PDB file of C-alpha atoms and ligand atoms in Angstrom:
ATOM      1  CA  UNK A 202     -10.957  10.471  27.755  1.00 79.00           C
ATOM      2  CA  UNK A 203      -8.396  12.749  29.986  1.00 83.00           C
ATOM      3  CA  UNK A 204      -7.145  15.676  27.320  1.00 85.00           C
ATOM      4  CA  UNK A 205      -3.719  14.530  28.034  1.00 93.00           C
ATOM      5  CA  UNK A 206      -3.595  11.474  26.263  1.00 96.00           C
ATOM      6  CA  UNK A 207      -0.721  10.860  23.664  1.00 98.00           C
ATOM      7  CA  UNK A 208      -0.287   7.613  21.050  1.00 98.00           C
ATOM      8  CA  UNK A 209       3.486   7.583  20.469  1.00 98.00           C
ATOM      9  CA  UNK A 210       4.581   5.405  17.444  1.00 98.00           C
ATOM     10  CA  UNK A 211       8.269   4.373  17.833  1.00 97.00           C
ATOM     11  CA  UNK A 212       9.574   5.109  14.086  1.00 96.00           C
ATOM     12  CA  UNK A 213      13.271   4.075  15.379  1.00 93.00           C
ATOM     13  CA  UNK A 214      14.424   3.800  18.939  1.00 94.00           C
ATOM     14  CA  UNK A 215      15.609   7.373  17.930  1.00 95.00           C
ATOM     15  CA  UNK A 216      12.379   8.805  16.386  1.00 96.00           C
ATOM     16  CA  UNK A 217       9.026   8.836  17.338  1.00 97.00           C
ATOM     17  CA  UNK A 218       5.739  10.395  16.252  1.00 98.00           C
ATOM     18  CA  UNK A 219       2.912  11.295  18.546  1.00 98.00           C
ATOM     19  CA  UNK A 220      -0.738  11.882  18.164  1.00 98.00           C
ATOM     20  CA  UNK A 221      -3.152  13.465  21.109  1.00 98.00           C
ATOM     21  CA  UNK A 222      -5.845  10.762  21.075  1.00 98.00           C
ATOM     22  CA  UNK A 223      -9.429  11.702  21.422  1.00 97.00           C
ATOM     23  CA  UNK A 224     -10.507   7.896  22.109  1.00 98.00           C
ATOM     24  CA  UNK A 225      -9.503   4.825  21.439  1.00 98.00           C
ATOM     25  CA  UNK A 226     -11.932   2.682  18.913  1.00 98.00           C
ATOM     26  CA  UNK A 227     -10.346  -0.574  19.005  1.00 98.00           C
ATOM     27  CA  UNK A 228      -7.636  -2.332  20.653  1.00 98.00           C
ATOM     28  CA  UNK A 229      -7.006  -5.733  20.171  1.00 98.00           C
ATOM     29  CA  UNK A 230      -4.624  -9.136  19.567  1.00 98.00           C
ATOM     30  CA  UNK A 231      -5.512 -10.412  16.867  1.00 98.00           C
ATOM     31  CA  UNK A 232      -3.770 -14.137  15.784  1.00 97.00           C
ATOM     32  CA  UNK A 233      -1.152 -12.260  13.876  1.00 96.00           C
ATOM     33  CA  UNK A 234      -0.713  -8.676  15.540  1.00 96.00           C
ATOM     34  CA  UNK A 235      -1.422  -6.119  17.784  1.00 97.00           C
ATOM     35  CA  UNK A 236      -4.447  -3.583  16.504  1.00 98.00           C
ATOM     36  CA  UNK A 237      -5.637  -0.535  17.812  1.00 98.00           C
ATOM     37  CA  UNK A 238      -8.217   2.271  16.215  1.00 98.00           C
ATOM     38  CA  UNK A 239      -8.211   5.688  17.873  1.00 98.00           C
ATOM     39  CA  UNK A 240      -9.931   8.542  16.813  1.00 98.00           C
ATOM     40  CA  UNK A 241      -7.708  11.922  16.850  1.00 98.00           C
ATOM     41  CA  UNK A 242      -7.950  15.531  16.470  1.00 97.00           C
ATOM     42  CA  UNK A 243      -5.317  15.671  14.130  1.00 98.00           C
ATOM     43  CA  UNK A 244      -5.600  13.016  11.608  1.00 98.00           C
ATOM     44  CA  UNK A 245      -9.218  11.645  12.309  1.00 98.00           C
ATOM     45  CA  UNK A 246      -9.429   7.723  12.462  1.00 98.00           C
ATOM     46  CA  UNK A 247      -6.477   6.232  13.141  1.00 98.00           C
ATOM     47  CA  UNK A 248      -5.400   2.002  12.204  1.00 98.00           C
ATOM     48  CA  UNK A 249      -2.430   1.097  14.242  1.00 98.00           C
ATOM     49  CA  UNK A 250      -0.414  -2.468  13.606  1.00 97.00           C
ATOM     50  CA  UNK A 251       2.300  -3.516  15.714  1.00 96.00           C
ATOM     51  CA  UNK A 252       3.087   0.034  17.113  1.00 97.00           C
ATOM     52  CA  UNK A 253       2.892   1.342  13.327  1.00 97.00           C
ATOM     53  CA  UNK A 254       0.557   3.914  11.821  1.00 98.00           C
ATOM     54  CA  UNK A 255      -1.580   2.334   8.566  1.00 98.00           C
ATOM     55  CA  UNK A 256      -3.630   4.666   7.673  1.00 98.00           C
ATOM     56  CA  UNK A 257      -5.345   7.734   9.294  1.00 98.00           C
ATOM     57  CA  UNK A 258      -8.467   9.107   7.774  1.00 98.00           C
ATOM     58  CA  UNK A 259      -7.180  13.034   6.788  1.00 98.00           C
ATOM     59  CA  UNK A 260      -3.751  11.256   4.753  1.00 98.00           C
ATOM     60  CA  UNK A 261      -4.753   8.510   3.491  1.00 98.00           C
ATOM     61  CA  UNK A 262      -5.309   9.253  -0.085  1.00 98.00           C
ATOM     62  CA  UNK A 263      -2.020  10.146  -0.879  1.00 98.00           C
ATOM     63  CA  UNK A 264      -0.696   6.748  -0.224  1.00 98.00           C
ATOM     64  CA  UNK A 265      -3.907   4.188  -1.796  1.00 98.00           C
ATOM     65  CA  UNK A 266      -4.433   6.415  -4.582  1.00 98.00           C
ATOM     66  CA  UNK A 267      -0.524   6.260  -5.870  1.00 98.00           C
ATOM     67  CA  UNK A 268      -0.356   2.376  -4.856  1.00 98.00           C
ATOM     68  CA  UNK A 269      -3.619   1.848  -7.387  1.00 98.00           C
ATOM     69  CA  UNK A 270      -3.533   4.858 -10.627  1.00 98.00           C
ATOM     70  CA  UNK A 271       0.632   4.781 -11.365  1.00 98.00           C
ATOM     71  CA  UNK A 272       0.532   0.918 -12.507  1.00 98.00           C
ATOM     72  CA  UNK A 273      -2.939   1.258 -13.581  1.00 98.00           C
ATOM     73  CA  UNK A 274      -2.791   4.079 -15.655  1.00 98.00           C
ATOM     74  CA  UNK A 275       1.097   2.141 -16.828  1.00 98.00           C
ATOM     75  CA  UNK A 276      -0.654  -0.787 -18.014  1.00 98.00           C
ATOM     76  CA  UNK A 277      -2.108  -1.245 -21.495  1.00 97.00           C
ATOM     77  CA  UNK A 278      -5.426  -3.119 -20.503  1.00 97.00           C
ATOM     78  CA  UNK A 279      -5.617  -3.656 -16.128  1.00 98.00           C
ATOM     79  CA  UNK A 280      -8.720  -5.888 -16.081  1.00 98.00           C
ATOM     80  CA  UNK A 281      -7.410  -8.479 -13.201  1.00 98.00           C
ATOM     81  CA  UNK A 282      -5.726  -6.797 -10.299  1.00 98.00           C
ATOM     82  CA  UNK A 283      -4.137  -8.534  -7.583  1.00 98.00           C
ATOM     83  CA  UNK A 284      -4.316  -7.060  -4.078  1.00 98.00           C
ATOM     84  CA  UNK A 285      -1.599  -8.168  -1.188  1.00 97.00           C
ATOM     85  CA  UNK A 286      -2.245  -7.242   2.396  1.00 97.00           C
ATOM     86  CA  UNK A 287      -4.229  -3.669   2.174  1.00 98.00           C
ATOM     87  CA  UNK A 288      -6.918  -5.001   4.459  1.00 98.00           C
ATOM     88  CA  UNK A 289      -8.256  -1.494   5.425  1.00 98.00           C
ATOM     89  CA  UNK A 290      -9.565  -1.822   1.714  1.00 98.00           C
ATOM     90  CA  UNK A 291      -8.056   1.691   0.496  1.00 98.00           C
ATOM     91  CA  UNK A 292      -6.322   0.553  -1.943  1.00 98.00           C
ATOM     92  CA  UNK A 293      -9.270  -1.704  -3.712  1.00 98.00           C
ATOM     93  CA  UNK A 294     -11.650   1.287  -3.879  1.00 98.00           C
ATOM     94  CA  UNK A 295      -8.691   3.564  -5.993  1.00 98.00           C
ATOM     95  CA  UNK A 296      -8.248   0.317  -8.093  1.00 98.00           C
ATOM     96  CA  UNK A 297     -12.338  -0.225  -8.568  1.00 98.00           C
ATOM     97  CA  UNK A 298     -12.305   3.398  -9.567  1.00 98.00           C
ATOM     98  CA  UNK A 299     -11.230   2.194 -12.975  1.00 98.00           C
ATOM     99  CA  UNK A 300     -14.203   0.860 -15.251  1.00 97.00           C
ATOM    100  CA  UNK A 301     -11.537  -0.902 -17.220  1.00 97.00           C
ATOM    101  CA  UNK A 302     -10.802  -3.078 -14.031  1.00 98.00           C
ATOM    102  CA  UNK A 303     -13.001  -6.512 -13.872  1.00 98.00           C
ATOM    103  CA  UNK A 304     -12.040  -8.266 -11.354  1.00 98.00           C
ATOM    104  CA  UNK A 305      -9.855  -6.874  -7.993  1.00 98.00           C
ATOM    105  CA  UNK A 306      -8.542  -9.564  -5.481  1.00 98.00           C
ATOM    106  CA  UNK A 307      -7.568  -8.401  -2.335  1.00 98.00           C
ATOM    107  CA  UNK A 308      -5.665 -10.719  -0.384  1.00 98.00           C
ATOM    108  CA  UNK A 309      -5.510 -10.452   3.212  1.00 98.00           C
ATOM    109  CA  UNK A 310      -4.198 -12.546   6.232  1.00 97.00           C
ATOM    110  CA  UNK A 311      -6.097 -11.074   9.102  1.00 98.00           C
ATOM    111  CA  UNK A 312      -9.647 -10.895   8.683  1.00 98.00           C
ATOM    112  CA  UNK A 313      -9.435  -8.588  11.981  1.00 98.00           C
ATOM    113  CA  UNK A 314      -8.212  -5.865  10.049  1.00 98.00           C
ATOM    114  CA  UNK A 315     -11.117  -5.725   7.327  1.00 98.00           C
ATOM    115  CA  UNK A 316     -13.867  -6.355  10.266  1.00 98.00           C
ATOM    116  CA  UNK A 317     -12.204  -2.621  11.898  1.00 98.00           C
ATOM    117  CA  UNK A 318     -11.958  -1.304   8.273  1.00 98.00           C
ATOM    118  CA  UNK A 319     -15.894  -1.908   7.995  1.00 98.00           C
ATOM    119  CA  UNK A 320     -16.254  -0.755  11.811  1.00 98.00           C
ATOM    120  CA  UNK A 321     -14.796   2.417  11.709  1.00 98.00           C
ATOM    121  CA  UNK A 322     -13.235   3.572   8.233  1.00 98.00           C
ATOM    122  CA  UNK A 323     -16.254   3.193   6.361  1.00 98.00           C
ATOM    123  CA  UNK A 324     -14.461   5.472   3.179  1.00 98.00           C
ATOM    124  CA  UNK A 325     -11.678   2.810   3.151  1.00 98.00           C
ATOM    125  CA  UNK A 326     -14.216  -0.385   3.123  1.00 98.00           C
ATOM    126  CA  UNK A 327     -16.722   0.957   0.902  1.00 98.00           C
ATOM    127  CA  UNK A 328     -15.470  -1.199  -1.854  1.00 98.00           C
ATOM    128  CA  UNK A 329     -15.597  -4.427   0.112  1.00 98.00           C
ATOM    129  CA  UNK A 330     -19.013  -5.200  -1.170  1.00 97.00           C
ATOM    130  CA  UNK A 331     -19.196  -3.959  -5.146  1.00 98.00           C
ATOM    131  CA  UNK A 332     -19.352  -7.381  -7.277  1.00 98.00           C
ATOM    132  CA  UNK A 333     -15.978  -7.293  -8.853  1.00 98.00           C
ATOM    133  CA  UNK A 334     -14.769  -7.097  -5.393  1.00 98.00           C
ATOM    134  CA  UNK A 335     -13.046 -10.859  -4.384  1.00 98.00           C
ATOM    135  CA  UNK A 336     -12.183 -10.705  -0.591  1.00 98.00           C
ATOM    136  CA  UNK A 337     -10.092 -13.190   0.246  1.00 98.00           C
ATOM    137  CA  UNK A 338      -8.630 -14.281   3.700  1.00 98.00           C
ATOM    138  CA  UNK A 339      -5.302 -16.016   3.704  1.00 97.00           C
ATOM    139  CA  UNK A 340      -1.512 -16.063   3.080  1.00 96.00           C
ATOM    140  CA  UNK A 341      -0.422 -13.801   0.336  1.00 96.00           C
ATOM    141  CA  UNK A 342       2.259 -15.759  -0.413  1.00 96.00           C
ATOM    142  CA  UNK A 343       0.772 -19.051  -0.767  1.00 96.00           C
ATOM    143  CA  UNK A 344      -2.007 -17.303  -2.825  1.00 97.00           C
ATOM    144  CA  UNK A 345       0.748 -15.528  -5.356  1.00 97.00           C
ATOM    145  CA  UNK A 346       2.322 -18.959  -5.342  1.00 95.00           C
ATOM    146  CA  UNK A 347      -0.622 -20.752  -7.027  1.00 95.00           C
ATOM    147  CA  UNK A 348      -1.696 -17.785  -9.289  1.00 93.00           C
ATOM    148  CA  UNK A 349      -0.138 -18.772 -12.661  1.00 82.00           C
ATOM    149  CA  UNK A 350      -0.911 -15.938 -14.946  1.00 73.00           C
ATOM    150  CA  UNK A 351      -3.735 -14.251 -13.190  1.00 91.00           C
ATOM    151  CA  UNK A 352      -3.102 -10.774 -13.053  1.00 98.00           C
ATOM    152  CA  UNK A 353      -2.604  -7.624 -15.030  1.00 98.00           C
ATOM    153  CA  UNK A 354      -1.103  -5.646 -12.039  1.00 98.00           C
ATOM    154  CA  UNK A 355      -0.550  -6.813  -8.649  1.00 98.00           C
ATOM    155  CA  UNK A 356      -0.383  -4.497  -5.610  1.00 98.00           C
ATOM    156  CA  UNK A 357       1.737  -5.143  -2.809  1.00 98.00           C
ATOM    157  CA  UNK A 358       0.252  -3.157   0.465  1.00 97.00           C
ATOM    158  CA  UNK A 359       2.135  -3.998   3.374  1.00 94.00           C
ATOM    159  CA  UNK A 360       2.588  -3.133   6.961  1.00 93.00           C
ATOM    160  CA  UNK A 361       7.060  -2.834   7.601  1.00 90.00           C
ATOM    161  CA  UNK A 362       9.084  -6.076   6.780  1.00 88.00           C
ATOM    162  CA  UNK A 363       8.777  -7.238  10.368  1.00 85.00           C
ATOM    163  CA  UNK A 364       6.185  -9.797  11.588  1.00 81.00           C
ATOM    164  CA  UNK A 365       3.462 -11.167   9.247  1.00 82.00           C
ATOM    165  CA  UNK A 366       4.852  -8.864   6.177  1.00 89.00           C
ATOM    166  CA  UNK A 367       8.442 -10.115   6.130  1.00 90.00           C
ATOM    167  CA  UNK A 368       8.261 -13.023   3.400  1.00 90.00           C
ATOM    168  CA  UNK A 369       6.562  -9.747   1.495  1.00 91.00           C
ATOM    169  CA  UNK A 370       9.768  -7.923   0.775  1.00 91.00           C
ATOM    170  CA  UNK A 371      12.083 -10.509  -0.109  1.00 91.00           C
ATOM    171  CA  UNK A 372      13.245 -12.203  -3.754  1.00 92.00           C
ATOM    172  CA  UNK A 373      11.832 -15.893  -3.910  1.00 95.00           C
ATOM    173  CA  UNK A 374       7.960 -13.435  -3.648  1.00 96.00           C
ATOM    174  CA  UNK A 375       8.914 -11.355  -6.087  1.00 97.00           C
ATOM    175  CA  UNK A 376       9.772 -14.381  -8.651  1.00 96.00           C
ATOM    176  CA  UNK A 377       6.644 -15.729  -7.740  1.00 96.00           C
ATOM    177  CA  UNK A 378       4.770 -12.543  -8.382  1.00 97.00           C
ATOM    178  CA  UNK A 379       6.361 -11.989 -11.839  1.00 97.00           C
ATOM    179  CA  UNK A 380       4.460 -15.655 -12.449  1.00 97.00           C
ATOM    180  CA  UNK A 381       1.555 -14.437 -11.049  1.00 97.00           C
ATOM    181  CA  UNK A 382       1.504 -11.631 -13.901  1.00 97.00           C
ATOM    182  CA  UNK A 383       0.620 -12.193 -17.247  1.00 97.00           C
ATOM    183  CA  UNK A 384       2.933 -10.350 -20.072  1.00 95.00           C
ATOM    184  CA  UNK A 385       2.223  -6.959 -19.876  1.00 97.00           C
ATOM    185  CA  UNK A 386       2.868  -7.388 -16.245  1.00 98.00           C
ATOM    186  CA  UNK A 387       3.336  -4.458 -13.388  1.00 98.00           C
ATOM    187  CA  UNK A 388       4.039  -4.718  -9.760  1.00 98.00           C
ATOM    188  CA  UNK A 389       3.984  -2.070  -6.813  1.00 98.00           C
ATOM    189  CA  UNK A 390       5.517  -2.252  -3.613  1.00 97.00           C
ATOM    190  CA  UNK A 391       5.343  -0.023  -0.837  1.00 97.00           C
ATOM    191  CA  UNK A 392       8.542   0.505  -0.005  1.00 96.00           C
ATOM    192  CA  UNK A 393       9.382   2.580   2.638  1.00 96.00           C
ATOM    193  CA  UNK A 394      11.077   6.180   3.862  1.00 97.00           C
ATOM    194  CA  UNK A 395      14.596   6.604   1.624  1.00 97.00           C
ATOM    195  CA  UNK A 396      15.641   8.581   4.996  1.00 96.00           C
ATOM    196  CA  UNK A 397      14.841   6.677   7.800  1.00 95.00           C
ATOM    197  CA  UNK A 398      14.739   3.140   5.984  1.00 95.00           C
ATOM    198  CA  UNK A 399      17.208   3.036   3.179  1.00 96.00           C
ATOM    199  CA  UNK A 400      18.334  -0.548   3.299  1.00 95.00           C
ATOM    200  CA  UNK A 401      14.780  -1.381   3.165  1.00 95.00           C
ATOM    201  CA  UNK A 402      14.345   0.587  -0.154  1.00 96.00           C
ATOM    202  CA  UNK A 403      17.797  -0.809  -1.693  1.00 97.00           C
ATOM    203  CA  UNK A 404      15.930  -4.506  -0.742  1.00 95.00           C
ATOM    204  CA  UNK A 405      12.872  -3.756  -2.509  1.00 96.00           C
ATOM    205  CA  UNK A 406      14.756  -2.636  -5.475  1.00 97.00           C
ATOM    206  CA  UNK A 407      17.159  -5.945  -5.025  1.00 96.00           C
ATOM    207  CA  UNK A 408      14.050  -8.238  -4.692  1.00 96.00           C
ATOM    208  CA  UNK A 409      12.340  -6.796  -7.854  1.00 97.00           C
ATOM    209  CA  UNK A 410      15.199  -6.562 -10.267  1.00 97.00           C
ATOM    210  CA  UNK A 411      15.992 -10.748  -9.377  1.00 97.00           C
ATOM    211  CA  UNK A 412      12.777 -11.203 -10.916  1.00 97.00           C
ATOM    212  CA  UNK A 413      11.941  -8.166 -13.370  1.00 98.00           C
ATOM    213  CA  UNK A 414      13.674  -6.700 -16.318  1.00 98.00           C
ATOM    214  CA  UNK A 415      12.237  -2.912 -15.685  1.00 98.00           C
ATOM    215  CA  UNK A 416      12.267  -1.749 -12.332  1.00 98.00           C
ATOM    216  CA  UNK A 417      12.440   1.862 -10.921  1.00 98.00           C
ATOM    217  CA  UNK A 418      10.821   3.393  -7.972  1.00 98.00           C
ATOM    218  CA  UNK A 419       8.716   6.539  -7.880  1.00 98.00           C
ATOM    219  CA  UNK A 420       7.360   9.099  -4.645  1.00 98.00           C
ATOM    220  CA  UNK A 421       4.343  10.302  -2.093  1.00 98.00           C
ATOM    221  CA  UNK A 422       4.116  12.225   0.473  1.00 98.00           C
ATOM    222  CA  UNK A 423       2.179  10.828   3.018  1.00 98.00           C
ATOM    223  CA  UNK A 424       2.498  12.942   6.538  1.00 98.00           C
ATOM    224  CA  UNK A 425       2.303  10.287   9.019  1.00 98.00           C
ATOM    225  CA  UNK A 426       4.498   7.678   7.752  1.00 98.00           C
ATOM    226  CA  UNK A 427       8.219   7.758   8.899  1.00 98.00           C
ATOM    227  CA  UNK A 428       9.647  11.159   7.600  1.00 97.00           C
ATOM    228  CA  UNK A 429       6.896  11.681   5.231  1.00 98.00           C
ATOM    229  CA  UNK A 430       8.606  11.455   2.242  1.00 98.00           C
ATOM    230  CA  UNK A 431       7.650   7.501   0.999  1.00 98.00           C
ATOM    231  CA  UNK A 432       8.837   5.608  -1.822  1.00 98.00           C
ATOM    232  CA  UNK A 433       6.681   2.158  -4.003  1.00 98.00           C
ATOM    233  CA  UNK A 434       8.823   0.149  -5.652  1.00 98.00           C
ATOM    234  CA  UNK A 435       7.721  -0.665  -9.566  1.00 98.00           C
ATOM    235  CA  UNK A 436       8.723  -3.323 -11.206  1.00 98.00           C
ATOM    236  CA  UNK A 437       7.734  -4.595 -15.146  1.00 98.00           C
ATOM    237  CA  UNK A 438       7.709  -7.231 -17.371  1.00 98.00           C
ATOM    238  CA  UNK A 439       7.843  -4.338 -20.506  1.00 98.00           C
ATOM    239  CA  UNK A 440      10.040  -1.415 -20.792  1.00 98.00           C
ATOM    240  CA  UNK A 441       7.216   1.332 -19.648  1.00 97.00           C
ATOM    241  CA  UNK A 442       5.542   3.305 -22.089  1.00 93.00           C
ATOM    242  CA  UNK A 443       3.862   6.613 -21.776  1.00 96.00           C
ATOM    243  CA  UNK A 444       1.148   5.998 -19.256  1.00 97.00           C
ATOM    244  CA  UNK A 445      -2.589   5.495 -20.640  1.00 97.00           C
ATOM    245  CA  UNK A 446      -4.710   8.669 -20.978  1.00 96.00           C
ATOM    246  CA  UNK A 447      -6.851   8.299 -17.666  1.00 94.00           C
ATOM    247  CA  UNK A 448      -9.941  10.615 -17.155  1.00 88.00           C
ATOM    248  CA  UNK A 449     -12.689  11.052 -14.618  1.00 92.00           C
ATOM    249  CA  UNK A 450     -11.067   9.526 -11.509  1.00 95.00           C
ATOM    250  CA  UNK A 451     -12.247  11.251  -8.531  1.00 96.00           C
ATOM    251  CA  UNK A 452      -8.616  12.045  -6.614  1.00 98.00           C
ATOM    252  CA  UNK A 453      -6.985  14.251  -3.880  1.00 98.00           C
ATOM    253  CA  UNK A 454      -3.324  13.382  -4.864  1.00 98.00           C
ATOM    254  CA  UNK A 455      -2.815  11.528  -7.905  1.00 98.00           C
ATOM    255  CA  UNK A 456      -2.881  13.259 -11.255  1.00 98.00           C
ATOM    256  CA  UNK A 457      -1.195  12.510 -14.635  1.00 97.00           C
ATOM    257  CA  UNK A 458       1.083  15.234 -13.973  1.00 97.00           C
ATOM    258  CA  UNK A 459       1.983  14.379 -10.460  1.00 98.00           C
ATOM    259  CA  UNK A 460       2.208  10.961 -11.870  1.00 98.00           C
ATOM    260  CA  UNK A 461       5.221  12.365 -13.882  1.00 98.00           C
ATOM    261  CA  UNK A 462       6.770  14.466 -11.062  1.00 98.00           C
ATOM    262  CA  UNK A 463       6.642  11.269  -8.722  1.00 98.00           C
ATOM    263  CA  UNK A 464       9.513   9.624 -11.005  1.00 98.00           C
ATOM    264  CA  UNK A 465      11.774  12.851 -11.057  1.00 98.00           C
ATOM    265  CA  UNK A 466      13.700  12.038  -7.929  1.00 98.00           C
ATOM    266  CA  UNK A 467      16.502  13.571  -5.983  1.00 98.00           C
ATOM    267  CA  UNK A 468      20.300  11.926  -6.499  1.00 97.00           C
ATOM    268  CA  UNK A 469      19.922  10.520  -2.400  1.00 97.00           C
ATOM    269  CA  UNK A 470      16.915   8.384  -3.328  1.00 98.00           C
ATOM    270  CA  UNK A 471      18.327   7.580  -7.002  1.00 97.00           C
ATOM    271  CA  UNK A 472      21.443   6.401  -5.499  1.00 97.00           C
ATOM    272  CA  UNK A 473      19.260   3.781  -3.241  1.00 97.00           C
ATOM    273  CA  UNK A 474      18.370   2.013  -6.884  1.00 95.00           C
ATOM    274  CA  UNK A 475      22.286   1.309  -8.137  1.00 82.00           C
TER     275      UNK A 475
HETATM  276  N1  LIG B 114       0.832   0.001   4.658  1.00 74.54           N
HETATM  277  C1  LIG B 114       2.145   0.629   4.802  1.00 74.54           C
HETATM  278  C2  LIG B 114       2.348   1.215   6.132  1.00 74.54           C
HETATM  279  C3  LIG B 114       3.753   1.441   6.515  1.00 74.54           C
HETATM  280  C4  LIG B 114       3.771   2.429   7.623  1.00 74.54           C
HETATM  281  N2  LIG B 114       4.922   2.323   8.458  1.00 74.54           N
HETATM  282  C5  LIG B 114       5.031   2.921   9.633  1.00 74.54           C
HETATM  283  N3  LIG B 114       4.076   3.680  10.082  1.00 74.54           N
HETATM  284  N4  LIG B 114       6.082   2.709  10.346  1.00 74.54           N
HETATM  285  C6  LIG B 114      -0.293   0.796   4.874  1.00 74.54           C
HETATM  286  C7  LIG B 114      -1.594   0.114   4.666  1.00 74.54           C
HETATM  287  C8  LIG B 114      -2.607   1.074   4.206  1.00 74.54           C
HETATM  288  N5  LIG B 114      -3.565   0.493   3.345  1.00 74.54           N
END
């Protein structure tokens, strides 16, 4: 490919972020949105949705390993895990890294995304095929809906609240994933850049506190997501206790301690939970 070639991603009409692309892997329309796969100098692998950066190989750790060890290591006994969206499967191997997990479901809507997942990101997919692995394809919502009980923790990984994510970030799915939990039950939600997106992060907050006594939100830094600085909305069934003692997890980003500094947060992102 010409050495001149640039992938632009269109944060805002205002902002934009752009990659020098080596190739591109993958570009196609799938029933729900508009993929693309290029390989970069920068960040490796790239997965592109609608225009919007996923997941790039060199960053994405930050991001799947704080969506999977903060409500893990914050619940008493995570043996069922519910997975929504997330198809790239990064999220389901930091979730499988926990013996104490039995079963993970990972729920996605377009089986497009796993096939380029297990195409070319095969450090994301790896966990597509361990037995306590359950892959299904369809509607997170519907599948939440009829889920009475299920799951310990459930893990919302979206792509942005426009297109096939919107029902994701509003109230009547958060009441029906507080039925989806059983008592002890925790919920993250990505929820977006407190600079760029703030409404977005005061509707996450909204949507979890019409359904869950305990909510709060905690922080990553993930470099090629919207100003970098990214926030997952947590929401509980129990006041949260001191999280579990968790040992032996291979990780890049997540500690116990970074854990801790990830719910110290500045008054401008505080003041998007009131
Ligand atoms: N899901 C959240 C991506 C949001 C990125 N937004 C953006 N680039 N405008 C990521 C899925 C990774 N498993």
């Amino acid at each position: 490919m010409a050495d001149n070639v640039w992938f632009t991603e269109f944060q805002t009409d205002d902002v934009t972020l752009g990659l020098r692309v080596k190739a591109v892997l993958r570009q196609e329309t799938t029933p729900f949105q508009e993929l693309l796969v290029l390989d970069t100098d920068a960040y490796g692998r790239v997965l592109v949705l609608d225009g919007a950066i996923q997941t790039t190989d060199r960053d994405e750790f930050v991001y799947h390993e704080m969506m999977a060890h903060v409500p893990l290591s914050l619940h008493p006994h995570p043996r069922r895990v519910g997975i929504i969206g997330g198809g790239d499967g990064g999220v389901l191997r930091e979730v499988l890294k926990h013996p104490e997990v039995e079963e993970a479901h990972l729920v996605e809507i377009d089986e497009r995304v796993m096939a380029a997942s297990r195409d070319f990101f095969p450090a994301l997919s790896v966990a597509f095929d361990y037995a306590r692995a359950h892959l299904h394809v369809t509607d997170g919502i519907r599948f939440i809906q009829e889920a009475a009980a299920k799951f310990d923790v459930i893990i919302v990984d979206s792509t942005d609240p426009v297109g096939p994510a919107e029902g994701l970030f509003g109230p009547a799915f958060y009441q029906s994933v507080f039925a989806a939990l059983g008592e002890d039950g925790i919920v993250v939600a990505q929820s977006e850049s407190p600079l760029l997106e703030p409404e977005l992060v005061k509707k996450v907050q909204r949507g979890l506190r019409s359904a869950f006594p305990t909510v709060t939100l905690y922080l990553g830094a993930v470099a090629t997501y919207p100003t970098g600085l990214w926030t997952f909305g947590l929401g509980s069934k129990k006041p949260l206790a001191t999280p579990r003692q968790v040992s032996g997890l291979d990780t890049r980003y997540w500690t116990a301690e970074v854990q801790a500094a990830a719910f110290v947060l500045p008054p401008m992102v505080r003041e998007l939970m009131e």
